[in-house]
Amino acid sequence: MGLWRGIVLLLAFMIIGRGEGKLVKNFYSSSCPNVESIVQQAVSTKLSQTFTTIPATLRLFFHDCFVEGCDASIMIASPNNDAEKDAPDNLSLAGDGFDTVIKAKQAVEQACPGKVSCADILAIAARDVVVLAGGPSFNVELGRRDGLISQASLVAGNLPEPTFNLNQLNTIFAKNNLSQNDMIALSGAHTLGFSHCSRFSNRLYSFSSSSPVDPSLNSTYALQLEGECPQNVDPNIAVTLDPVTPQTFDNVYYQNLVAGKGLLTSDQVLYTDPTSQPTIVDFANNPGDFNRAFIRAMRKLGRVGVKTGNDGEIRTDCTSFNS
């Protein structure tokens, strides 16, 4: 009797576990054992063509996971321009990120047709670009399936805005089961990449009636930014988020915040708000603490809203649904 009860309980746990979308590190060990090396090769090849591969792929993963979960819904191209990627908040996603996933998927399909989801390929590629930029390596949990919904109308209100304060940041991350510590660690991805002038020009020219320049902005840095982003500048001009080591994944982003050199309001507030300041100081002084927190946060991010088991599908082409 005890044995049967044990088996019934075990089956019940397996069913429950599947329901909450359990990911595992060796998901493709029999169906596509070389998937990670295939993706890494494709990412490295793409990186040899353009550095933008790195920040673009990392940002793509984040934007995917925060809308409908990590399900490659961001990858869908719609003839009517009404897919997730067409939403205003996603128009600044660089094409090189999409291309990285598409190239990696094509390489994986040649080796293991119909086995590996675009969602998992994006998750692997996001880890690979961190490593290629000098950041920490970590195992990626796998087993996601590709989503069946991609709508521009579902994006608004689900991504953090550059003007957010600490409360607003914490609220939007908490919706995705991510803590303040996770949010601060994931913001460290701004050690790479760019932002368009329009996302922060209010800090230079129209901060308040008494002070056009945001007083939390380092004055030398403010002058440098005014040079790079004069008023009425070409909207395509972009500025590096980390002015010191823009092509290296490191903890200099946090050192910049301590020095008043956070580019976006949502960057600098992490240091000016006394609730989050101790974490910024810790990460600025201890790269190991930052790397550990970043790995933990990336794992948690990768579990957001995942489809597993019989949910979703394994897309053949990342940019279109199978049916």
C-alpha positions as a Python dict, from the first residue, in 0.01 Angstrom:
ca = {
    (1, 'M'): (0, 0, 0),
    (2, 'G'): (279, 239, 97),
    (3, 'L'): (456, 186, -237),
    (4, 'W'): (142, 259, -441),
    (5, 'R'): (77, 568, -238),
    (6, 'G'): (433, 678, -304),
    (7, 'I'): (395, 626, -679),
    (8, 'V'): (63, 815, -686),
    (9, 'L'): (220, 1104, -494),
    (10, 'L'): (521, 1102, -725),
    (11, 'L'): (296, 1118, -1033),
    (12, 'A'): (97, 1399, -872),
    (13, 'F'): (418, 1593, -808),
    (14, 'M'): (534, 1538, -1166),
    (15, 'I'): (205, 1675, -1300),
    (16, 'I'): (212, 1974, -1063),
    (17, 'G'): (579, 2037, -1148),
    (18, 'R'): (501, 2044, -1518),
    (19, 'G'): (214, 2286, -1458),
    (20, 'E'): (444, 2551, -1313),
    (21, 'G'): (686, 2518, -1603),
    (22, 'K'): (992, 2337, -1474),
    (23, 'L'): (1306, 2406, -1671),
    (24, 'V'): (1614, 2183, -1650),
    (25, 'K'): (1978, 2235, -1747),
    (26, 'N'): (2017, 1920, -1959),
    (27, 'F'): (1680, 1933, -2136),
    (28, 'Y'): (1829, 1856, -2480),
    (29, 'S'): (2086, 1597, -2366),
    (30, 'S'): (1935, 1332, -2592),
    (31, 'S'): (1736, 1531, -2852),
    (32, 'C'): (2006, 1788, -2939),
    (33, 'P'): (2317, 1736, -2724),
    (34, 'N'): (2532, 1999, -2901),
    (35, 'V'): (2275, 2278, -2899),
    (36, 'E'): (2476, 2507, -2672),
    (37, 'S'): (2798, 2483, -2871),
    (38, 'I'): (2603, 2536, -3197),
    (39, 'V'): (2440, 2852, -3058),
    (40, 'Q'): (2768, 2979, -2916),
    (41, 'Q'): (2940, 2937, -3253),
    (42, 'A'): (2662, 3133, -3427),
    (43, 'V'): (2678, 3409, -3164),
    (44, 'S'): (3059, 3433, -3195),
    (45, 'T'): (3033, 3457, -3574),
    (46, 'K'): (2773, 3733, -3547),
    (47, 'L'): (2987, 3916, -3289),
    (48, 'S'): (3283, 3912, -3530),
    (49, 'Q'): (3062, 4117, -3767),
    (50, 'T'): (2935, 4373, -3513),
    (51, 'F'): (2976, 4444, -3141),
    (52, 'T'): (2609, 4548, -3121),
    (53, 'T'): (2534, 4173, -3116),
    (54, 'I'): (2613, 4173, -2744),
    (55, 'P'): (2387, 4446, -2600),
    (56, 'A'): (2118, 4382, -2861),
    (57, 'T'): (2079, 4012, -2775),
    (58, 'L'): (2080, 4071, -2400),
    (59, 'R'): (1817, 4344, -2427),
    (60, 'L'): (1606, 4129, -2660),
    (61, 'F'): (1591, 3853, -2396),
    (62, 'F'): (1480, 4100, -2128),
    (63, 'H'): (1211, 4255, -2348),
    (64, 'D'): (1087, 3910, -2450),
    (65, 'C'): (1054, 3781, -2094),
    (66, 'F'): (870, 4087, -1958),
    (67, 'V'): (587, 4055, -2213),
    (68, 'E'): (403, 3719, -2224),
    (69, 'G'): (704, 3551, -2056),
    (70, 'C'): (1025, 3409, -2210),
    (71, 'D'): (856, 3258, -2515),
    (72, 'A'): (1019, 3427, -2817),
    (73, 'S'): (699, 3626, -2879),
    (74, 'I'): (928, 3924, -2947),
    (75, 'M'): (1066, 3744, -3254),
    (76, 'I'): (738, 3727, -3450),
    (77, 'A'): (719, 3946, -3762),
    (78, 'S'): (368, 4056, -3861),
    (79, 'P'): (272, 4175, -4212),
    (80, 'N'): (44, 4428, -4041),
    (81, 'N'): (313, 4562, -3805),
    (82, 'D'): (103, 4473, -3501),
    (83, 'A'): (329, 4211, -3338),
    (84, 'E'): (510, 4257, -3005),
    (85, 'K'): (826, 4390, -3173),
    (86, 'D'): (621, 4667, -3340),
    (87, 'A'): (515, 4829, -3011),
    (88, 'P'): (669, 5175, -2952),
    (89, 'D'): (877, 5048, -2657),
    (90, 'N'): (1034, 4780, -2878),
    (91, 'L'): (1112, 4985, -3191),
    (92, 'S'): (1457, 5068, -3050),
    (93, 'L'): (1556, 4699, -3024),
    (94, 'A'): (1854, 4662, -3257),
    (95, 'G'): (1810, 4431, -3555),
    (96, 'D'): (2137, 4257, -3470),
    (97, 'G'): (1974, 4089, -3170),
    (98, 'F'): (1697, 3941, -3385),
    (99, 'D'): (1951, 3837, -3647),
    (100, 'T'): (2164, 3659, -3384),
    (101, 'V'): (1869, 3440, -3282),
    (102, 'I'): (1764, 3374, -3643),
    (103, 'K'): (2118, 3268, -3743),
    (104, 'A'): (2155, 3048, -3434),
    (105, 'K'): (1816, 2886, -3498),
    (106, 'Q'): (1910, 2808, -3860),
    (107, 'A'): (2230, 2638, -3742),
    (108, 'V'): (2045, 2440, -3473),
    (109, 'E'): (1775, 2332, -3721),
    (110, 'Q'): (2040, 2181, -3948),
    (111, 'A'): (2166, 1963, -3664),
    (112, 'C'): (1837, 1889, -3481),
    (113, 'P'): (1531, 1984, -3686),
    (114, 'G'): (1216, 2067, -3490),
    (115, 'K'): (1367, 2005, -3146),
    (116, 'V'): (1487, 2333, -2995),
    (117, 'S'): (1261, 2632, -2931),
    (118, 'C'): (1348, 2987, -3032),
    (119, 'A'): (1282, 3084, -2668),
    (120, 'D'): (1560, 2853, -2550),
    (121, 'I'): (1796, 2969, -2824),
    (122, 'L'): (1744, 3331, -2713),
    (123, 'A'): (1809, 3231, -2349),
    (124, 'I'): (2133, 3053, -2444),
    (125, 'A'): (2244, 3341, -2668),
    (126, 'A'): (2181, 3593, -2387),
    (127, 'R'): (2417, 3398, -2162),
    (128, 'D'): (2674, 3366, -2442),
    (129, 'V'): (2692, 3741, -2509),
    (130, 'V'): (2752, 3809, -2137),
    (131, 'V'): (3045, 3564, -2142),
    (132, 'L'): (3182, 3701, -2470),
    (133, 'A'): (3184, 4052, -2318),
    (134, 'G'): (3392, 3929, -2023),
    (135, 'G'): (3107, 3856, -1783),
    (136, 'P'): (3044, 3546, -1569),
    (137, 'S'): (2948, 3211, -1721),
    (138, 'F'): (2648, 3016, -1591),
    (139, 'N'): (2430, 2719, -1680),
    (140, 'V'): (2106, 2803, -1861),
    (141, 'E'): (1789, 2618, -1765),
    (142, 'L'): (1609, 2492, -2076),
    (143, 'G'): (1277, 2343, -2186),
    (144, 'R'): (1082, 2655, -2287),
    (145, 'R'): (838, 2633, -2576),
    (146, 'D'): (755, 2913, -2817),
    (147, 'G'): (447, 3123, -2751),
    (148, 'L'): (143, 3149, -2978),
    (149, 'I'): (61, 3515, -2907),
    (150, 'S'): (254, 3824, -3018),
    (151, 'Q'): (64, 4151, -3004),
    (152, 'A'): (192, 4506, -2993),
    (153, 'S'): (-106, 4602, -2775),
    (154, 'L'): (18, 4380, -2489),
    (155, 'V'): (348, 4565, -2442),
    (156, 'A'): (248, 4901, -2293),
    (157, 'G'): (292, 4915, -1917),
    (158, 'N'): (498, 4595, -1900),
    (159, 'L'): (848, 4735, -1959),
    (160, 'P'): (1041, 4971, -1732),
    (161, 'E'): (1062, 5331, -1856),
    (162, 'P'): (1382, 5542, -1838),
    (163, 'T'): (1198, 5795, -1616),
    (164, 'F'): (1097, 5541, -1348),
    (165, 'N'): (1173, 5594, -980),
    (166, 'L'): (1267, 5308, -745),
    (167, 'N'): (907, 5229, -650),
    (168, 'Q'): (796, 5204, -1011),
    (169, 'L'): (1096, 4985, -1097),
    (170, 'N'): (1032, 4753, -802),
    (171, 'T'): (662, 4723, -891),
    (172, 'I'): (719, 4621, -1252),
    (173, 'F'): (993, 4373, -1158),
    (174, 'A'): (785, 4225, -874),
    (175, 'K'): (512, 4149, -1132),
    (176, 'N'): (769, 3911, -1280),
    (177, 'N'): (869, 3759, -947),
    (178, 'L'): (1193, 3959, -936),
    (179, 'S'): (1314, 4132, -619),
    (180, 'Q'): (1475, 4474, -577),
    (181, 'N'): (1812, 4297, -565),
    (182, 'D'): (1733, 4119, -894),
    (183, 'M'): (1625, 4448, -1051),
    (184, 'I'): (1949, 4622, -948),
    (185, 'A'): (2159, 4330, -1077),
    (186, 'L'): (1975, 4318, -1412),
    (187, 'S'): (2015, 4697, -1446),
    (188, 'G'): (2388, 4616, -1448),
    (189, 'A'): (2335, 4499, -1808),
    (190, 'H'): (2363, 4875, -1876),
    (191, 'T'): (2738, 4818, -1847),
    (192, 'L'): (2688, 4748, -2221),
    (193, 'G'): (2485, 4909, -2494),
    (194, 'F'): (2343, 5244, -2594),
    (195, 'S'): (2052, 5477, -2540),
    (196, 'H'): (1902, 5736, -2771),
    (197, 'C'): (1929, 6100, -2669),
    (198, 'S'): (1550, 6136, -2639),
    (199, 'R'): (1549, 5889, -2347),
    (200, 'F'): (1746, 6123, -2120),
    (201, 'S'): (1756, 6471, -2282),
    (202, 'N'): (1509, 6601, -2019),
    (203, 'R'): (1793, 6557, -1765),
    (204, 'L'): (2005, 6803, -1967),
    (205, 'Y'): (1762, 7068, -2085),
    (206, 'S'): (1429, 7061, -1902),
    (207, 'F'): (1470, 6890, -1567),
    (208, 'S'): (1286, 7154, -1361),
    (209, 'S'): (1206, 7525, -1369),
    (210, 'S'): (1484, 7600, -1119),
    (211, 'S'): (1741, 7365, -1272),
    (212, 'P'): (1741, 7266, -1641),
    (213, 'V'): (2016, 7008, -1565),
    (214, 'D'): (1933, 6722, -1326),
    (215, 'P'): (2134, 6802, -1008),
    (216, 'S'): (2206, 6430, -955),
    (217, 'L'): (2404, 6431, -1283),
    (218, 'N'): (2782, 6476, -1255),
    (219, 'S'): (2845, 6826, -1401),
    (220, 'T'): (3141, 6723, -1620),
    (221, 'Y'): (2941, 6428, -1752),
    (222, 'A'): (2644, 6657, -1818),
    (223, 'L'): (2863, 6881, -2038),
    (224, 'Q'): (2993, 6576, -2224),
    (225, 'L'): (2636, 6458, -2286),
    (226, 'E'): (2528, 6804, -2406),
    (227, 'G'): (2809, 6780, -2662),
    (228, 'E'): (2691, 6438, -2779),
    (229, 'C'): (2321, 6525, -2764),
    (230, 'P'): (2263, 6890, -2853),
    (231, 'Q'): (1901, 7004, -2851),
    (232, 'N'): (1705, 6892, -3160),
    (233, 'V'): (1972, 6629, -3237),
    (234, 'D'): (1909, 6356, -3496),
    (235, 'P'): (1681, 6108, -3314),
    (236, 'N'): (1900, 5817, -3430),
    (237, 'I'): (2204, 5937, -3233),
    (238, 'A'): (2284, 5702, -2946),
    (239, 'V'): (2515, 5732, -2646),
    (240, 'T'): (2687, 5452, -2451),
    (241, 'L'): (2519, 5367, -2120),
    (242, 'D'): (2859, 5306, -1958),
    (243, 'P'): (3095, 5586, -2068),
    (244, 'V'): (3400, 5419, -1908),
    (245, 'T'): (3409, 5055, -2030),
    (246, 'P'): (3123, 5040, -2284),
    (247, 'Q'): (3228, 4708, -2440),
    (248, 'T'): (3307, 4512, -2123),
    (249, 'F'): (3064, 4335, -1894),
    (250, 'D'): (3185, 4453, -1552),
    (251, 'N'): (3073, 4638, -1240),
    (252, 'V'): (3184, 4981, -1364),
    (253, 'Y'): (2817, 5070, -1424),
    (254, 'Y'): (2772, 5081, -1044),
    (255, 'Q'): (3091, 5283, -995),
    (256, 'N'): (2950, 5529, -1250),
    (257, 'L'): (2628, 5562, -1047),
    (258, 'V'): (2830, 5645, -733),
    (259, 'A'): (3006, 5916, -938),
    (260, 'G'): (2678, 6064, -1069),
    (261, 'K'): (2731, 5919, -1416),
    (262, 'G'): (2413, 5718, -1458),
    (263, 'L'): (2273, 5798, -1803),
    (264, 'L'): (1901, 5739, -1744),
    (265, 'T'): (1691, 5864, -1455),
    (266, 'S'): (1612, 5497, -1383),
    (267, 'D'): (1987, 5427, -1354),
    (268, 'Q'): (2086, 5718, -1129),
    (269, 'V'): (1786, 5677, -896),
    (270, 'L'): (1932, 5343, -783),
    (271, 'Y'): (2209, 5538, -612),
    (272, 'T'): (2020, 5851, -506),
    (273, 'D'): (1742, 5652, -336),
    (274, 'P'): (1867, 5555, 13),
    (275, 'T'): (1675, 5223, -2),
    (276, 'S'): (1882, 5089, -292),
    (277, 'Q'): (2206, 5282, -238),
    (278, 'P'): (2376, 5018, -15),
    (279, 'T'): (2338, 4754, -291),
    (280, 'I'): (2489, 4993, -548),
    (281, 'V'): (2788, 5059, -321),
    (282, 'D'): (2831, 4685, -263),
    (283, 'F'): (2823, 4602, -636),
    (284, 'A'): (3055, 4897, -713),
    (285, 'N'): (3314, 4765, -466),
    (286, 'N'): (3266, 4388, -506),
    (287, 'P'): (3245, 4250, -861),
    (288, 'G'): (3195, 3899, -721),
    (289, 'D'): (2880, 4009, -537),
    (290, 'F'): (2746, 4166, -857),
    (291, 'N'): (2827, 3861, -1072),
    (292, 'R'): (2656, 3624, -828),
    (293, 'A'): (2347, 3847, -806),
    (294, 'F'): (2338, 3884, -1186),
    (295, 'I'): (2350, 3506, -1244),
    (296, 'R'): (2075, 3449, -989),
    (297, 'A'): (1860, 3723, -1146),
    (298, 'M'): (1914, 3592, -1502),
    (299, 'R'): (1798, 3245, -1392),
    (300, 'K'): (1486, 3393, -1233),
    (301, 'L'): (1424, 3613, -1537),
    (302, 'G'): (1453, 3307, -1760),
    (303, 'R'): (1168, 3136, -1571),
    (304, 'V'): (916, 3418, -1620),
    (305, 'G'): (591, 3300, -1782),
    (306, 'V'): (753, 3003, -1957),
    (307, 'K'): (548, 2757, -2161),
    (308, 'T'): (650, 2392, -2114),
    (309, 'G'): (513, 2043, -2179),
    (310, 'N'): (237, 2071, -2439),
    (311, 'D'): (194, 2449, -2417),
    (312, 'G'): (307, 2655, -2714),
    (313, 'E'): (510, 2502, -2998),
    (314, 'I'): (861, 2458, -3133),
    (315, 'R'): (873, 2711, -3417),
    (316, 'T'): (1056, 2613, -3735),
    (317, 'D'): (1116, 2979, -3820),
    (318, 'C'): (1152, 3210, -3520),
    (319, 'T'): (978, 3495, -3700),
    (320, 'S'): (650, 3316, -3774),
    (321, 'F'): (408, 3079, -3602),
    (322, 'N'): (403, 2724, -3742),
    (323, 'S'): (34, 2723, -3827),
}
